[in-house]
mmCIF file of C-alpha atoms in Angstrom:
data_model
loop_
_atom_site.group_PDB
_atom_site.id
_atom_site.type_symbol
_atom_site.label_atom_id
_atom_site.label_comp_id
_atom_site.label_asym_id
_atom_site.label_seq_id
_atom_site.Cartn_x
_atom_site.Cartn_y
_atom_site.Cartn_z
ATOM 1 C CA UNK A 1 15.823 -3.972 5.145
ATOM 2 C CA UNK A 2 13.977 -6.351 3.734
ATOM 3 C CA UNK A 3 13.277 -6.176 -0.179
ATOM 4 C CA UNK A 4 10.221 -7.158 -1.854
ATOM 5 C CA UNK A 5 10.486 -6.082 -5.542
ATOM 6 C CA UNK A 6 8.763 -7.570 -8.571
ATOM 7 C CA UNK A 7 10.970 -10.359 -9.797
ATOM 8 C CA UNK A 8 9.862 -13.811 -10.634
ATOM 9 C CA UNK A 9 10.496 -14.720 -7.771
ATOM 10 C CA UNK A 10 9.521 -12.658 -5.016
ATOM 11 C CA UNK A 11 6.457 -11.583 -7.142
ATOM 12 C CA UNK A 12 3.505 -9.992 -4.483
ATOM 13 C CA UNK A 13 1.016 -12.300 -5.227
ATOM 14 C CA UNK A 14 -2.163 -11.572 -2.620
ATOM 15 C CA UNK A 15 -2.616 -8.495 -0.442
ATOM 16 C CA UNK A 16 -4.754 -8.137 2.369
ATOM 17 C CA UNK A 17 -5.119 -5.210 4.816
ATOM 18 C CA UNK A 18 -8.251 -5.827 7.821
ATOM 19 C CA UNK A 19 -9.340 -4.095 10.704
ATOM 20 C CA UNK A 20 -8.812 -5.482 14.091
ATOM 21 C CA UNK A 21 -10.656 -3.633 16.599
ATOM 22 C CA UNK A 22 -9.109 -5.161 19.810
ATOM 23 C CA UNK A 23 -5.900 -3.702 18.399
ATOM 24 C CA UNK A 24 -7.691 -0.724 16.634
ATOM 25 C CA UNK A 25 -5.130 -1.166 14.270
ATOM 26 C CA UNK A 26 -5.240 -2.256 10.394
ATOM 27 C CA UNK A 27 -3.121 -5.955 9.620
ATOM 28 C CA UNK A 28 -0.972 -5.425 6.511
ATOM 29 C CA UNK A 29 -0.964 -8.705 4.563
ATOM 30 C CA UNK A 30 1.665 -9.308 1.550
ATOM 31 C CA UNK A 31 2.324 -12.465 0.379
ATOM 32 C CA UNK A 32 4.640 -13.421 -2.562
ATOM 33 C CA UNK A 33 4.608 -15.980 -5.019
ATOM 34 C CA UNK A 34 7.415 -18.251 -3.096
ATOM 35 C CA UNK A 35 5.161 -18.068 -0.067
ATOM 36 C CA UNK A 36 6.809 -14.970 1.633
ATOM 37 C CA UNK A 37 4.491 -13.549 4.261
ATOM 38 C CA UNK A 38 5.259 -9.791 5.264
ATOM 39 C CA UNK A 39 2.878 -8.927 8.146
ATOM 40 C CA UNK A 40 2.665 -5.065 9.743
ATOM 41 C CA UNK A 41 0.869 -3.278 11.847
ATOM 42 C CA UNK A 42 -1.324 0.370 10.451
ATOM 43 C CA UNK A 43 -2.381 2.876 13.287
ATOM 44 C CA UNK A 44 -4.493 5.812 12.624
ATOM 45 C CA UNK A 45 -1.948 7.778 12.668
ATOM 46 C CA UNK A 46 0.574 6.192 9.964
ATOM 47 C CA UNK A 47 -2.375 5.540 8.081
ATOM 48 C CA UNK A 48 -3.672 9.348 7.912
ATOM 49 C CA UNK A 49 0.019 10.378 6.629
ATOM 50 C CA UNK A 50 0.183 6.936 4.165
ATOM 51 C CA UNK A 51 -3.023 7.668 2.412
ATOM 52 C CA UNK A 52 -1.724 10.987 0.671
ATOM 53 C CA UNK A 53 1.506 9.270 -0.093
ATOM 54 C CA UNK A 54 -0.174 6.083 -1.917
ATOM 55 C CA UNK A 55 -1.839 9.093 -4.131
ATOM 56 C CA UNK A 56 1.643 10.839 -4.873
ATOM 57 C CA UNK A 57 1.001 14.109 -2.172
ATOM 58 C CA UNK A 58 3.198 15.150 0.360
ATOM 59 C CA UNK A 59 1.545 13.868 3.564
ATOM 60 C CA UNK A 60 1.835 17.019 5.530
ATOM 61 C CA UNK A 61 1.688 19.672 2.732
ATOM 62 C CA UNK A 62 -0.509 18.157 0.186
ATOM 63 C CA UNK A 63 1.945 19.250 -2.679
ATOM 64 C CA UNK A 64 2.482 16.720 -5.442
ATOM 65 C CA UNK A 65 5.543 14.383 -5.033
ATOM 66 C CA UNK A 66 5.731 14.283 -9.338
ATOM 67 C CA UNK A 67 5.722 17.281 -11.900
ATOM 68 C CA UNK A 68 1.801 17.995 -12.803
ATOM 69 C CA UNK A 69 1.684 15.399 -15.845
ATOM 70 C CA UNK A 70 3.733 12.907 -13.985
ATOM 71 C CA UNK A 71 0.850 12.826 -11.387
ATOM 72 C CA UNK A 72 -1.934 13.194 -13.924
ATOM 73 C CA UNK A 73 -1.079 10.116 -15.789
ATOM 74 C CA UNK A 74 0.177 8.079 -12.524
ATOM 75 C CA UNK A 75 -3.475 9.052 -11.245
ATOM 76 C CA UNK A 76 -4.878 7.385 -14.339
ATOM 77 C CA UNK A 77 -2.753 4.519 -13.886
ATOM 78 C CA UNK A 78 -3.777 3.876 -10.001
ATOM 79 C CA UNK A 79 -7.613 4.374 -11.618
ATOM 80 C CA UNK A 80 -7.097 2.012 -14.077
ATOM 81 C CA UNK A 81 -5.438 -0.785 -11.992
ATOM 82 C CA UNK A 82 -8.376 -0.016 -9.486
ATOM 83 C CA UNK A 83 -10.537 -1.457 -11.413
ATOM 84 C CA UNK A 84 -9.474 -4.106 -12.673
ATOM 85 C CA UNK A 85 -8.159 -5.777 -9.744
ATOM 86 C CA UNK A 86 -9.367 -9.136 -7.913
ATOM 87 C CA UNK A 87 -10.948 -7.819 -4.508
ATOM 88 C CA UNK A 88 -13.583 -10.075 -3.760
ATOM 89 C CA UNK A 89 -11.529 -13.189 -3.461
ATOM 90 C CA UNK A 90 -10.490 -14.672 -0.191
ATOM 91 C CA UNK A 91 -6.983 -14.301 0.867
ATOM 92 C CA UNK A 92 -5.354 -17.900 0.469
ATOM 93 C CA UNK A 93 -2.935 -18.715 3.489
ATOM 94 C CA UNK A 94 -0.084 -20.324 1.974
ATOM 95 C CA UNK A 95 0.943 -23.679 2.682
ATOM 96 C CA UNK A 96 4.548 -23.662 4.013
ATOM 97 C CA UNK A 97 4.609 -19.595 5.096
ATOM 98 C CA UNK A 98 7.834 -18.284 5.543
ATOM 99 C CA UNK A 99 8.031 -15.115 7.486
ATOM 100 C CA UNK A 100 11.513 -13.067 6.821
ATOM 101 C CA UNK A 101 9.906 -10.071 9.643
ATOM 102 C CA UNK A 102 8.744 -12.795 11.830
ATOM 103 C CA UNK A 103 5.346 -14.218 12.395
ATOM 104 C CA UNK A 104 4.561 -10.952 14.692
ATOM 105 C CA UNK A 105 3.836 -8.198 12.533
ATOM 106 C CA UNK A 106 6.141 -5.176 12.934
ATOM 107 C CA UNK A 107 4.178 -1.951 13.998
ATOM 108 C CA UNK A 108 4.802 0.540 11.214
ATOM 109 C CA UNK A 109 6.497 4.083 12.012
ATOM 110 C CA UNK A 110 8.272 5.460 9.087
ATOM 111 C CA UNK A 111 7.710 6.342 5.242
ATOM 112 C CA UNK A 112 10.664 7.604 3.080
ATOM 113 C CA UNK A 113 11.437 7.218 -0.711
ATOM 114 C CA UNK A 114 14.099 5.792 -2.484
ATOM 115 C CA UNK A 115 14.878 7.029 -6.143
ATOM 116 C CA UNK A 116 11.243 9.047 -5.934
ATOM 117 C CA UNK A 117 12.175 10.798 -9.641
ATOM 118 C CA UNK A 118 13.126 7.347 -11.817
ATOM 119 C CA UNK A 119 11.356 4.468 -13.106
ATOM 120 C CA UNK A 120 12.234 2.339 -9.872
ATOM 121 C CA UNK A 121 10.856 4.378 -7.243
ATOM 122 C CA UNK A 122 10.498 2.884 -4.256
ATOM 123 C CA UNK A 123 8.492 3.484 -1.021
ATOM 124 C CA UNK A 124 10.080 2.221 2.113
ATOM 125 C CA UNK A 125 7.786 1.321 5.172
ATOM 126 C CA UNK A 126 9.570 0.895 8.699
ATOM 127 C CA UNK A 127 9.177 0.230 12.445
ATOM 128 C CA UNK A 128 11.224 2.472 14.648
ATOM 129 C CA UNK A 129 13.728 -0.077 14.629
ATOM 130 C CA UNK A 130 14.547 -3.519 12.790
ATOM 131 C CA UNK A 131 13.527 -4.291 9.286
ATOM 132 C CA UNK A 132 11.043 -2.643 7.478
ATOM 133 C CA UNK A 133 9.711 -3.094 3.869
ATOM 134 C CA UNK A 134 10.598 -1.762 0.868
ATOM 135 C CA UNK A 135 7.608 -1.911 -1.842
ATOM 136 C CA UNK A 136 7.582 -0.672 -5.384
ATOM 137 C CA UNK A 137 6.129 2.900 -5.709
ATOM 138 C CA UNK A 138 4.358 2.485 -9.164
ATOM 139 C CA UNK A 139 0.618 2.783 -9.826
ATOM 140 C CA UNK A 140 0.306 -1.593 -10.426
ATOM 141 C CA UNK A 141 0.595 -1.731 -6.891
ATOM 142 C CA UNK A 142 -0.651 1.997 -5.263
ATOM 143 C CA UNK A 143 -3.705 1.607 -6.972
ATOM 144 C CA UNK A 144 -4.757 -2.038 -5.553
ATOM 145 C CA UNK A 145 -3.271 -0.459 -2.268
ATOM 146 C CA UNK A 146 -5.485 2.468 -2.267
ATOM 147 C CA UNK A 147 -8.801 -0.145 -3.022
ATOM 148 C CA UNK A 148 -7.548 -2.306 -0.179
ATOM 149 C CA UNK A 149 -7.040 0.490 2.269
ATOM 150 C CA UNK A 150 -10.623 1.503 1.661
ATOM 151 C CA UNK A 151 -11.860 -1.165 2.133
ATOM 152 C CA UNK A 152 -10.320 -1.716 5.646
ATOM 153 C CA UNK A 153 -10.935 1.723 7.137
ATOM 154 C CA UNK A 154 -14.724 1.538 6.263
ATOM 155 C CA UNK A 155 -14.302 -1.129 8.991
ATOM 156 C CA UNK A 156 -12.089 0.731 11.013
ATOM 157 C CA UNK A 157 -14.753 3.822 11.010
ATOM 158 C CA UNK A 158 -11.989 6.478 12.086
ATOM 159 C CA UNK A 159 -12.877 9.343 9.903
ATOM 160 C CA UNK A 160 -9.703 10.347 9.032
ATOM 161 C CA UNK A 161 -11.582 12.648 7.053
ATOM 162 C CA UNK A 162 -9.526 11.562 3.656
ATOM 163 C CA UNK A 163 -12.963 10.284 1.852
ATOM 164 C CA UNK A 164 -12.111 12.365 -1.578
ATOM 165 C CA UNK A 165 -9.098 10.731 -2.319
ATOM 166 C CA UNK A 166 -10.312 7.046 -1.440
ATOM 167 C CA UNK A 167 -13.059 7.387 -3.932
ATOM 168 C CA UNK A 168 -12.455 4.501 -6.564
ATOM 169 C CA UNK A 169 -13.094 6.012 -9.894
ATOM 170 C CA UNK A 170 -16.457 4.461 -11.671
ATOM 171 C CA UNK A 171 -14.513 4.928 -15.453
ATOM 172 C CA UNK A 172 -11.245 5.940 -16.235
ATOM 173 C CA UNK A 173 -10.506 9.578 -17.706
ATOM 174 C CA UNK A 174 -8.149 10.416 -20.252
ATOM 175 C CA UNK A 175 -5.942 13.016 -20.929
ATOM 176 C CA UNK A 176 -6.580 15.536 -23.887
#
């Protein structure tokens, strides 16, 4: 598996997720601070199961992943982050790119968790076979996610029918 966590060094710097309608398929872009480019594939169908996940739900039962305050204040956090992140710049290509999937993005098949319950909870995204990604499952990065994913199935127009939970908040709530 390939790793990219949150250290200096490997830092996720720009993400990117588009619509390209000759592959009716959304192009996962992740590119790290030392010029690591992760590229994958998003069908319909992984994307209609990732959706729920990025918001903490079981993607076939709709049951929360976290205890009921857990996933009240990581929903804050994800509303938060929403709003204050960069989405109107372009994405930059880097200069000297270096691909550790390959230049060909892998065709996403699999979701699973790693440590779901602690602080370092990790969401691991996979082709059927070969090296997949593992991402950090915390609301700094769901909640850019989420805006990005959007963003990209507006384009995509496939009415996955999931428009309540990609509604970016327009101020955050707080708990009582």
């Amino acid at each position: 598996m390939t790793i990219i966590e949150p250290d200096m060094s490997d830092k996720i710097n720009q993400i990117q997720a588009s619509y390209h309608p000759a592959e009716d398929r959304i192009l996962l872009n992740i590119k790290t601070l030392n010029e690591q480019v992760y590229l994958a594939w998003i069908t319909r169908r992984f994307m209609k199961i990732f959706i729920p996940v990025l918001h903490g739900q079981h993607p076939t039962s709709g049951q929360s992943l976290f205890d009921e305050k857990k996933a009240q204040l990581a929903q804050i956090e994800k509303q938060q982050t929403q709003l204050l992140g960069d989405f109107e710049s372009e994405y930059q290509k880097p200069e000297n790119p270096n691909y550790p999937l390959g230049e060909s993005p892998i065709l996403l098949a699999k979701i699973t968790f790693k440590d779901i319950y602690s602080d370092q909870a990790q969401l691991i995204l996979e082709p059927e076979k070969g090296q997949g990604i593992i991402l950090p499952y915390h609301a700094d990065l769901l909640g850019p996610l989420i805006k990005i994913f959007a963003q990209a199935l507006d384009s995509a127009e496939w009415a996955l029918e999931l428009d309540p939970i990609l509604e970016v908040p327009q101020e955050t709530t707080r708990l009582q």
